[in-house]
CSV table of C-alpha atoms in Angstrom, one decimal:
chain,number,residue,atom,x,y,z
A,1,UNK,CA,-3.3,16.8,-2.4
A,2,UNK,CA,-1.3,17.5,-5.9
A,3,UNK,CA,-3.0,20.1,-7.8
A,4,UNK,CA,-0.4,19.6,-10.8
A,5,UNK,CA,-1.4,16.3,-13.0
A,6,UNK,CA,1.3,13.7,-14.1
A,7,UNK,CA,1.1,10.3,-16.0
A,8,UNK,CA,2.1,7.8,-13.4
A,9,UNK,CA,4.5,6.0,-15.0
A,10,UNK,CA,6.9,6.1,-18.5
A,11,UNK,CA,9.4,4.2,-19.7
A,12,UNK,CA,12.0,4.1,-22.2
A,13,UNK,CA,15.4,1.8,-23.8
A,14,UNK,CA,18.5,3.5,-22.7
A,15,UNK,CA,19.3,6.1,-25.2
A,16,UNK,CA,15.6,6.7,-26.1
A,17,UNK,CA,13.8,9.9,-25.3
A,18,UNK,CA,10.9,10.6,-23.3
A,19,UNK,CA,8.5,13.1,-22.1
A,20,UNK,CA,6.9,14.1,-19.0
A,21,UNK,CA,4.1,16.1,-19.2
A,22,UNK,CA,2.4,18.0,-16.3
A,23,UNK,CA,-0.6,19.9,-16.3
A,24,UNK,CA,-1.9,22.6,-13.7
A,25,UNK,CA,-4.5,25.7,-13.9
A,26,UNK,CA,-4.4,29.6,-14.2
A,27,UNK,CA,-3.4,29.9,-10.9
A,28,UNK,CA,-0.2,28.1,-11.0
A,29,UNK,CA,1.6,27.2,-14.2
A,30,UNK,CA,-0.1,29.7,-15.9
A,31,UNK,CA,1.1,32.4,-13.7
A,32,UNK,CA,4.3,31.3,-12.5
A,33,UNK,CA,7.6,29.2,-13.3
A,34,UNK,CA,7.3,25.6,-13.1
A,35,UNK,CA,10.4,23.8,-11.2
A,36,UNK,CA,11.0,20.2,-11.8
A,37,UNK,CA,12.7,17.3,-9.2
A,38,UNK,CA,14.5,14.1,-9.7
A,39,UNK,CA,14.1,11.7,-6.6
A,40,UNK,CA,16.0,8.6,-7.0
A,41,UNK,CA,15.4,5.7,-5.0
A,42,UNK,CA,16.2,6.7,-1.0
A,43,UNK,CA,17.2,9.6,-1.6
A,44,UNK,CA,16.1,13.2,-1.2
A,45,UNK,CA,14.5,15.3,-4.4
A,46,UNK,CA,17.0,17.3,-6.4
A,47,UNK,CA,16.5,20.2,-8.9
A,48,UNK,CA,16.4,19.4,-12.7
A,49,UNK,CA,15.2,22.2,-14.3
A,50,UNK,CA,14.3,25.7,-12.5
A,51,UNK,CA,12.4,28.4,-14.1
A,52,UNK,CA,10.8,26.3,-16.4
A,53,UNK,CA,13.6,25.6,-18.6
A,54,UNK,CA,17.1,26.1,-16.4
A,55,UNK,CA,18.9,23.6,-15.3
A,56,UNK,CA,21.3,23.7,-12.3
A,57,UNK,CA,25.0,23.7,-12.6
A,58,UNK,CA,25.9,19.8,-12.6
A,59,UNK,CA,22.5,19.0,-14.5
A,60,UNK,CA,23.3,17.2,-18.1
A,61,UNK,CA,21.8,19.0,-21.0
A,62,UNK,CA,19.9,15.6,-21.5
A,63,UNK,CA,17.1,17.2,-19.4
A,64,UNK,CA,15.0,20.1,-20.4
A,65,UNK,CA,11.8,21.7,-19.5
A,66,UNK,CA,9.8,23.5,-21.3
A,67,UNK,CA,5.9,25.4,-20.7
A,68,UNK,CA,2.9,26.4,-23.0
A,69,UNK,CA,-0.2,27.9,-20.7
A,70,UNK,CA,-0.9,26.1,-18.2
A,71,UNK,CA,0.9,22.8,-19.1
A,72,UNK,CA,4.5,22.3,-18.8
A,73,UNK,CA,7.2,19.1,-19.8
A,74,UNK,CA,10.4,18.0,-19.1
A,75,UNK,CA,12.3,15.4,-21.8
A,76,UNK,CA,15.0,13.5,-20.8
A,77,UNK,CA,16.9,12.5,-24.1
A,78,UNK,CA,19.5,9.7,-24.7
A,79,UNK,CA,17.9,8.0,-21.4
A,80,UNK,CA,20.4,6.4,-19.2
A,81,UNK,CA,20.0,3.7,-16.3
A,82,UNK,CA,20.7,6.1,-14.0
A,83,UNK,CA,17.5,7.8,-14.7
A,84,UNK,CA,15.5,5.4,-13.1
A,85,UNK,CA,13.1,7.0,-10.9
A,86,UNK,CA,10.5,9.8,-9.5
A,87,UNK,CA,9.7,12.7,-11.3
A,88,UNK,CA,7.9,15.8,-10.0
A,89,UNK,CA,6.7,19.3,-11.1
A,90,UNK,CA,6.3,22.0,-9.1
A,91,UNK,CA,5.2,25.5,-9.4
A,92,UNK,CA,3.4,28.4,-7.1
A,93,UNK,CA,0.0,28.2,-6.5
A,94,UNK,CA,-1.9,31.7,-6.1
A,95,UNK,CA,-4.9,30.5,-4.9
A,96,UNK,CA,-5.8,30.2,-0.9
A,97,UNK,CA,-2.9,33.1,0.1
A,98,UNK,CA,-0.6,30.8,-2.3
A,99,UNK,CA,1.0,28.0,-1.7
A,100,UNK,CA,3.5,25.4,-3.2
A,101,UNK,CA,1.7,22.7,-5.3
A,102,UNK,CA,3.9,19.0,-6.4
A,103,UNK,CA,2.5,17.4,-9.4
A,104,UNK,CA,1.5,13.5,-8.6
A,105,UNK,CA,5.0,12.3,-9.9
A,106,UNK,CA,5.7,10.4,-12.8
A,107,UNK,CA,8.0,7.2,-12.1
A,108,UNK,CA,10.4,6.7,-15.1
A,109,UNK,CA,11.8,2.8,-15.9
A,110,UNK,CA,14.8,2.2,-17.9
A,111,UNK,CA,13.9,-1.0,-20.0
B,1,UNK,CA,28.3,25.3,-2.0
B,2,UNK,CA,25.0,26.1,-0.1
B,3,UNK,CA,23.7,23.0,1.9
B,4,UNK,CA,21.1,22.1,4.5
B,5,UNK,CA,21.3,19.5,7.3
B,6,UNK,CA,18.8,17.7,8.7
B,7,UNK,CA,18.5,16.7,12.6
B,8,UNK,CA,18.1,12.8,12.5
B,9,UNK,CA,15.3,10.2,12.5
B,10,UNK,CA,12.5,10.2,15.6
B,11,UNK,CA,10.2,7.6,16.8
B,12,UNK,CA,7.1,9.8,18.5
B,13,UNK,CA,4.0,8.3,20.0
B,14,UNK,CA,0.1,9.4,19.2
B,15,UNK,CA,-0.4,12.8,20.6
B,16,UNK,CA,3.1,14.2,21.1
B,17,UNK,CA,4.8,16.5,19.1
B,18,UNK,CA,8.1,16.4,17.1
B,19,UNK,CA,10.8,19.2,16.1
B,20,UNK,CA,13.1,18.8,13.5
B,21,UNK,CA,16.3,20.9,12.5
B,22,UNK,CA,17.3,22.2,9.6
B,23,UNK,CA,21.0,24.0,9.4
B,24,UNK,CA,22.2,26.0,6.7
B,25,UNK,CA,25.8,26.2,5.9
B,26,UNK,CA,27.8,28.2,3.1
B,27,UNK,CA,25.2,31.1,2.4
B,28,UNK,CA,23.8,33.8,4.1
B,29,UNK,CA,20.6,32.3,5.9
B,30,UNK,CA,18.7,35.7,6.6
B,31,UNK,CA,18.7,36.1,2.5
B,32,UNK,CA,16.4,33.3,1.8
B,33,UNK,CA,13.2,31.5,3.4
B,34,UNK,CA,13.0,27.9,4.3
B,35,UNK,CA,10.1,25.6,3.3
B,36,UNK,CA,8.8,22.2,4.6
B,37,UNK,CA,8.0,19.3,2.5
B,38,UNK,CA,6.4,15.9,3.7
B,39,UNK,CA,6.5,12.7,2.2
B,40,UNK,CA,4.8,9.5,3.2
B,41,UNK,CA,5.9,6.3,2.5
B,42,UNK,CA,5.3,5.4,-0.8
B,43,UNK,CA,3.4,8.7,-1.5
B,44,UNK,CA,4.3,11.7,-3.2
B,45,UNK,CA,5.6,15.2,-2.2
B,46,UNK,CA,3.4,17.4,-0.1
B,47,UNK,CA,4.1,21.4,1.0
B,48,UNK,CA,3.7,22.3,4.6
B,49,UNK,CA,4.6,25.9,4.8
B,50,UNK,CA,7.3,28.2,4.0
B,51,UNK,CA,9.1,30.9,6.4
B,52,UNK,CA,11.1,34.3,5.6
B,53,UNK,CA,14.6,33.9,7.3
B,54,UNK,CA,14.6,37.4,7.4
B,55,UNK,CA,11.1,38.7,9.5
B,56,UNK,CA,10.5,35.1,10.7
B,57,UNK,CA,7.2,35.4,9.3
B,58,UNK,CA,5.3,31.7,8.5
B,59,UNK,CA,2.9,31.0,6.2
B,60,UNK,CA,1.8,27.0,6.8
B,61,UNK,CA,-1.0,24.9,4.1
B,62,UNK,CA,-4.4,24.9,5.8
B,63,UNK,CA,-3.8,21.3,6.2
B,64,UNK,CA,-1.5,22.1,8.7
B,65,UNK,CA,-3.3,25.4,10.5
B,66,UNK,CA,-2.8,25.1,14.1
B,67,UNK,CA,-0.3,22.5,15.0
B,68,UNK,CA,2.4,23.2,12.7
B,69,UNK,CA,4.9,26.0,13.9
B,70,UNK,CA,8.4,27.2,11.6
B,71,UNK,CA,10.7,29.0,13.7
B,72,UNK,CA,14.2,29.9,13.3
B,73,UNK,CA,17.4,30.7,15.1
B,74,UNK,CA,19.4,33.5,13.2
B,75,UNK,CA,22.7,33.2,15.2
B,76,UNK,CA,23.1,28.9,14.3
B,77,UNK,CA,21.4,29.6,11.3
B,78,UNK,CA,19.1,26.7,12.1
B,79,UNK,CA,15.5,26.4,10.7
B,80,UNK,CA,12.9,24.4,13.1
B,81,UNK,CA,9.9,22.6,12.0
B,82,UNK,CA,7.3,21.6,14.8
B,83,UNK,CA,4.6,19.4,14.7
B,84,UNK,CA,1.9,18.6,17.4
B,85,UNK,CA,-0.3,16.2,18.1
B,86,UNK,CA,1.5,13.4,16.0
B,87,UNK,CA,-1.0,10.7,14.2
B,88,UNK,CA,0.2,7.7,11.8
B,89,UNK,CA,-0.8,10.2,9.1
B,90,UNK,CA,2.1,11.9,10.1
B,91,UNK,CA,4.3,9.0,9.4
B,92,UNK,CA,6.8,10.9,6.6
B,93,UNK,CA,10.1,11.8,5.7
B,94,UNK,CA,10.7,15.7,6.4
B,95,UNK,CA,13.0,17.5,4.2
B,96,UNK,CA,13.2,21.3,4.6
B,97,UNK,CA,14.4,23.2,1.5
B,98,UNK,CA,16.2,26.7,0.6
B,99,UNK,CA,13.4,29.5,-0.6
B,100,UNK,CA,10.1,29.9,-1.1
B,101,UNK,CA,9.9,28.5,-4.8
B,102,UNK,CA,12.4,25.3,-4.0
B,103,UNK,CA,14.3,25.8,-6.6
B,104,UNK,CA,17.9,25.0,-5.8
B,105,UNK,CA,18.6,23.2,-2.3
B,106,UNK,CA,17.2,20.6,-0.1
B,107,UNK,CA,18.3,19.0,3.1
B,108,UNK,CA,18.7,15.2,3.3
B,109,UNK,CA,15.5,14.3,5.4
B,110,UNK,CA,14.4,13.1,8.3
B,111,UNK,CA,12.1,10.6,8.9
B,112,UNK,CA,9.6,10.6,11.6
B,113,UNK,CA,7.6,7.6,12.8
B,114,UNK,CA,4.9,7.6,14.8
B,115,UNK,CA,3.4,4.4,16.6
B,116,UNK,CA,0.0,4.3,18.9
């Protein structure tokens, strides 16, 4: 049960730019770092951006996250064909003895 | 380069119970936790639990309280994940993943099936 809210789906032409948003509570976002994942199709999540805003060695500086409160975004600028897929936030939850929350996931398309 | 590997795919029945693997390779497993993250098909990421490498203490989602058991084995460096009393809810991909805030890296997966 995601506790972190994502638009289902966005889409872009390569070399556009779009923008994820993904909005939580107090207890998570607004307290602690939001993490976002890249699943492509069959294949296990990956780290984008850490920390709200770092990305992992290997990670083009096409992606980058940002948070305000308790709503964070990640933009992927000059979109490319290979960034077709499942998008996820993620962040601590401090509520029930904490616990990891997932936003719903946004699926990007590549027109 | 840090990296997690995943026991392979299993095909349970109703009822049983299923334990997947999880072995770390090119870091120093007693500095960092391990958590659990289920997937079903078609369905989005969900957090089972997360251990301390170091004490071996677990901390598991209530949705999981009482049939879900982390474990690990400090001298293969191998995380375990157990599941009992399997349902075709529990029909997911597995992937186990370094730290408590999964922030950097995640094993390959392993997907469990199970059939009445």
């Amino acid at each position: 049960q995601s506790v972190l809210t994502q638009p289902p789906s966005t889409s872009g032409t390569p070399g556009q730019r779009v923008t994820i948003s993904c909005s939580g509570s107090t207890s998570n976002i607004g307290g602690n770092t939001v993490n976002w994942y890249q699943q492509l199709p069959g294949t296990a999540p990956k780290v984008l951006i850490y920390s709200n805003n770092q990305r992992p060695s290997g990670v083009p500086d096409r992606f980058s996250g940002s948070k305000s409160g308790t709503s964070a975004s990640l933009a992927i600028s000059g979109l490319q064909s290979e960034d077709e897929g499942d998008y996820y936030c993620g962040s601590w939850d401090d509520s029930l003895n904490g616990h990891y929350v997932f936003g719903t996931g946004t699926k990007v398309t590549v027109l | 380069q840090a990296q997690l590997v995943q026991s392979g795919g299993e095909m349970k029945k109703s009822g049983a119970s299923v334990k997947v693997s999880c072995k770390a390779f090119g870091y120093t497993f007693s500095a960092h936790g391990i958590t659990w993250v289920r997937q079903a098909p078609g369905q989005g990421l969900e957090w089972m639990g997360w251990f301390s490498a170091y004490t071996g203490d677990a901390y598991y989602a209530q949705n999981f309280q009482g049939r879900l058991t982390m474990t690990r084995d400090t001298s293969t460096s191998t995380a375990y994940m157990e599941l009992r009393s399997l349902t075709s809810d529990d029909t997911a991909v597995y992937y186990c993943a370094r730290g408590q805030l999964l922030a950097d890296y995640w094993g390959q997966g392993t997907v469990v099936s199970v059939s009445s």
